[in-house]
Short mmCIF file of C-alpha atoms in Angstrom, two decimals:
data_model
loop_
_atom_site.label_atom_id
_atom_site.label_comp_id
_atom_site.label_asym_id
_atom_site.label_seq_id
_atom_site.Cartn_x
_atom_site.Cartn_y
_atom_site.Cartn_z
CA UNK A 1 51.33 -54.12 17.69
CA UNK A 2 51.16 -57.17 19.92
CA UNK A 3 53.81 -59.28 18.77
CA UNK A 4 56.76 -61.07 20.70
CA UNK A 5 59.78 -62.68 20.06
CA UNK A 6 59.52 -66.80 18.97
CA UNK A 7 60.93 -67.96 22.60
CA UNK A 8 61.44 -71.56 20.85
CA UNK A 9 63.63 -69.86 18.16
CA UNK A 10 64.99 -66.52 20.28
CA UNK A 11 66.01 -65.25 16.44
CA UNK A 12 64.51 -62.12 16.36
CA UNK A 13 64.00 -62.03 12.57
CA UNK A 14 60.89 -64.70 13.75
CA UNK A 15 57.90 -62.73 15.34
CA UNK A 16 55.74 -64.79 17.06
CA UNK A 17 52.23 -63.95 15.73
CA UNK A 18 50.28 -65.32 18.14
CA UNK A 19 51.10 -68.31 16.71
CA UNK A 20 47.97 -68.03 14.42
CA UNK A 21 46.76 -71.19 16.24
CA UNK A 22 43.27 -68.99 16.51
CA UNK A 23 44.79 -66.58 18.69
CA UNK A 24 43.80 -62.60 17.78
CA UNK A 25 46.88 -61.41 15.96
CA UNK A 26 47.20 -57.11 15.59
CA UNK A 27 47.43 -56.05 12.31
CA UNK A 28 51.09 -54.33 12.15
CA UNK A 29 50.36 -52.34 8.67
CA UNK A 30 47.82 -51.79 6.82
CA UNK A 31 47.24 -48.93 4.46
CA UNK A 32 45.89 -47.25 1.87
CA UNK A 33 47.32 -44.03 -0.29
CA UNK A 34 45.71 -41.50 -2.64
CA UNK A 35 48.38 -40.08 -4.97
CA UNK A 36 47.06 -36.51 -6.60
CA UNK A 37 50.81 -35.45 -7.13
CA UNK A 38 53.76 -36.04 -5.15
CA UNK A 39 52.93 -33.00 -2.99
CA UNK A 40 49.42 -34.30 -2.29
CA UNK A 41 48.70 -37.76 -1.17
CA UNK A 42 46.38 -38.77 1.29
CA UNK A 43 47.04 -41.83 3.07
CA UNK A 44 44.40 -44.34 5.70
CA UNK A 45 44.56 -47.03 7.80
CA UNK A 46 47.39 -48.23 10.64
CA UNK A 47 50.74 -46.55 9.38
CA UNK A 48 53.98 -46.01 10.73
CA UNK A 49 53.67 -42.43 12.95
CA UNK A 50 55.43 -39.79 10.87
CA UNK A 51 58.37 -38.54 13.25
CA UNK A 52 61.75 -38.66 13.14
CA UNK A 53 64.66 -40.70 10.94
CA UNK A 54 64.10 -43.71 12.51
CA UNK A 55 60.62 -44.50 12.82
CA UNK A 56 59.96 -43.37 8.70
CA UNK A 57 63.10 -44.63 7.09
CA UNK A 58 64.18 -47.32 9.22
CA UNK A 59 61.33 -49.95 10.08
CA UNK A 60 62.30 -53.30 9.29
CA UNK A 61 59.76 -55.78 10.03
CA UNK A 62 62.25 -57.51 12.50
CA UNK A 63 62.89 -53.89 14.77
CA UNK A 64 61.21 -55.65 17.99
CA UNK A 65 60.82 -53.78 21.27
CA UNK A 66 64.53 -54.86 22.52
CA UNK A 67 66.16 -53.46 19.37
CA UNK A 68 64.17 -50.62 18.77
CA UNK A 69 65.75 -47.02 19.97
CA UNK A 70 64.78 -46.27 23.24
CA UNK A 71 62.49 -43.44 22.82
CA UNK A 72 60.19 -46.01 20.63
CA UNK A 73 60.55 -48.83 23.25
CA UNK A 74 57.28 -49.14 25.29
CA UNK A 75 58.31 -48.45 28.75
CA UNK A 76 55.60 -49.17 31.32
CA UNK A 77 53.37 -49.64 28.13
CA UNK A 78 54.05 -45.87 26.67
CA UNK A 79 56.72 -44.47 24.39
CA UNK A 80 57.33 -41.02 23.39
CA UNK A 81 55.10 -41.01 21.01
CA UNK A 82 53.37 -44.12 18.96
CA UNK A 83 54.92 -46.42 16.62
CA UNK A 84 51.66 -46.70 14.62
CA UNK A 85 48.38 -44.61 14.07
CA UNK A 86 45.45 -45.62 12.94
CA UNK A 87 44.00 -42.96 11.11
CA UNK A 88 44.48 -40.23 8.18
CA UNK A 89 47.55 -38.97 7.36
CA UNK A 90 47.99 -35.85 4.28
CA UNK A 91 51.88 -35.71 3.39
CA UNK A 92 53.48 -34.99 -0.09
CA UNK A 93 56.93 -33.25 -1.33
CA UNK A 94 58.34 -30.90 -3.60
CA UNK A 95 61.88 -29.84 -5.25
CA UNK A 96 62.25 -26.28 -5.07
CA UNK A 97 63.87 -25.65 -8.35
CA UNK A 98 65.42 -28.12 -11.23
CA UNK A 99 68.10 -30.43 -11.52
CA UNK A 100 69.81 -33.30 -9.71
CA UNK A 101 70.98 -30.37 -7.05
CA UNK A 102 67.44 -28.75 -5.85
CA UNK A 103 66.39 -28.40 -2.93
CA UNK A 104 63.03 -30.76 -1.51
CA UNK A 105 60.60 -29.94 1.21
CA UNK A 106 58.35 -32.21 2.89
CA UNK A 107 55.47 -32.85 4.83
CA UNK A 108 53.40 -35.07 7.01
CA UNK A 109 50.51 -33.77 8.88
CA UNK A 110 47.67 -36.68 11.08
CA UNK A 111 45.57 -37.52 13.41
CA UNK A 112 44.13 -40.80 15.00
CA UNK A 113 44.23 -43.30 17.54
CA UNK A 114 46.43 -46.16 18.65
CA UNK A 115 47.08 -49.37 20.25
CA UNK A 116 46.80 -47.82 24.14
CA UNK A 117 44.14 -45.27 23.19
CA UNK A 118 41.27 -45.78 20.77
CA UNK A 119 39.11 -43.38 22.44
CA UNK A 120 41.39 -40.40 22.05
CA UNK A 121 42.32 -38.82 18.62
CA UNK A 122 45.90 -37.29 18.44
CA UNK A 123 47.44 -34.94 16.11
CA UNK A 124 50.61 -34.23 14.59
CA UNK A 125 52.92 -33.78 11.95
CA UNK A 126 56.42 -33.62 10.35
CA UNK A 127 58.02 -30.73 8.18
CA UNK A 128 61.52 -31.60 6.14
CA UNK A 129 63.59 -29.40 4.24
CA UNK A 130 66.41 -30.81 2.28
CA UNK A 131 69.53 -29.32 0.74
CA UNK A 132 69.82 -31.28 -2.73
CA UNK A 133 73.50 -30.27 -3.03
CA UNK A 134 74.94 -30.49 0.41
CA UNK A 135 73.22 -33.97 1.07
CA UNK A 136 71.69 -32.34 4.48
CA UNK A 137 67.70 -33.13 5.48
CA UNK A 138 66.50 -30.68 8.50
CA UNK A 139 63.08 -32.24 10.17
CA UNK A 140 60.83 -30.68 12.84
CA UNK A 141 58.32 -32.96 14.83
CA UNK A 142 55.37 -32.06 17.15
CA UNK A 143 52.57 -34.17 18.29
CA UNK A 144 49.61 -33.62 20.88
CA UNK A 145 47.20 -36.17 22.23
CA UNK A 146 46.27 -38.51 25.44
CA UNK A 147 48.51 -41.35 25.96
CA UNK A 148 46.01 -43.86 27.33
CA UNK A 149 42.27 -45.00 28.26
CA UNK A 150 42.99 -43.96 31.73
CA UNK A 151 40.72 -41.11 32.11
CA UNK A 152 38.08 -43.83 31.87
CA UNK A 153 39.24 -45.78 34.73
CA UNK A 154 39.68 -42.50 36.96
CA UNK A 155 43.65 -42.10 36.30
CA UNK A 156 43.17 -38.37 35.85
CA UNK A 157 44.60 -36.87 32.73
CA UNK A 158 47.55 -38.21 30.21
CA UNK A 159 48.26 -35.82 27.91
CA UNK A 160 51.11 -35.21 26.39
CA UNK A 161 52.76 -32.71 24.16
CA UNK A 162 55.70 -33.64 22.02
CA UNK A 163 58.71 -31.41 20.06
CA UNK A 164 61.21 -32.95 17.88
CA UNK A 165 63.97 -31.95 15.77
CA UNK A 166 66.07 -34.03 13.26
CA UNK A 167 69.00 -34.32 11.39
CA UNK A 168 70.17 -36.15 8.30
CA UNK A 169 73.69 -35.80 6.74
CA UNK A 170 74.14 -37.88 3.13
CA UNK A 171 76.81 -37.47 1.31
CA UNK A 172 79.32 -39.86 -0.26
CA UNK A 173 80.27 -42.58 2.03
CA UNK A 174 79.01 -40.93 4.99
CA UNK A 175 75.46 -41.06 6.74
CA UNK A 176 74.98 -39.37 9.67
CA UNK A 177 71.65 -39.43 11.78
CA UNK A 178 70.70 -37.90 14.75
CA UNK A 179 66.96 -36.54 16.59
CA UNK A 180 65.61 -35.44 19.53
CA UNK A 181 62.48 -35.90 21.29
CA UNK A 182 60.87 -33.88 24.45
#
């Protein structure tokens, strides 16, 4: 997304959208979801890249580049891996047995573009397992794709290949949070 922080206002709950004065303004979100059963959905359009804690559960609409976690702030114009994809995404989830206690896996598997790229498709996904009783959610990430246009413009090669591993702890009046990225 190309939006900025409101230098008039420096609040960063106020975007500055181009200030829609007939400037081109990037779509942040926009979506669309097929819902067969919780365990198969198919979802289309720009939507938030399916890695990690942070980038799925925690994406308020004010979580600008200076606030965002540094592996999702664009340094040099790249992050780890994109915010946002535009493209096809199949995810869904399951309890593994009854009651308020079972257990819940989950997936997200995709591929498209994005902002730096729209030449290249990338692929990845997101598997989640999730001890109902113990409040614990285990997460493995992995993405592949090319991080920019700069083939085209004789840059040589920018592929990149990333792992990622997360770790949510819920349980009473403690939340803990933690991932990696390589």
């Amino acid at each position: 997304p190309n939006f900025t922080q409101n230098p008039a206002t420096a609040d960063p709950s106020r975007p500055d959208f181009g200030n829609l004065g007939g400037a081109a303004t990037d779509t942040v979100l926009a979506w669309v979801n097929y819902k067969h059963t919780d365990a198969l959905q198919v979802q289309a359009g720009r939507f938030i890249t399916p890695h990690g804690i942070v980038n799925q559960e925690h994406f308020p609409a004010s979580l600008l580049d200076a606030t965002q976690p540094q592996f999702l702030r664009p340094l040099s114009a790249q992050t780890i891996f994109p915010n946002f994809t535009n493209g096809i995404q199949v995810h869904g989830s399951s309890f593994l047995g009854s009651g308020l206690n079972a257990d819940q896996i989950s997936y997200n598997l995709y591929t498209g573009n994005f902002t730096n790229n729209s030449n290249e498709f990338n692929v990845g996904g997101r598997f989640a397992y999730s001890v109902g009783g113990l409040g614990l959610t285990l997460g493995a990430n992995v993405t592949y794709g090319d991080r920019t246009d700069s083939e085209a413009a004789g840059a040589g090669e920018a592929d990149y290949l990333v792992y990622g591993a997360d770790v949510k702890y819920d349980s009473g009046p403690i939340i803990w949070k933690n991932e990696i990225f390589a």
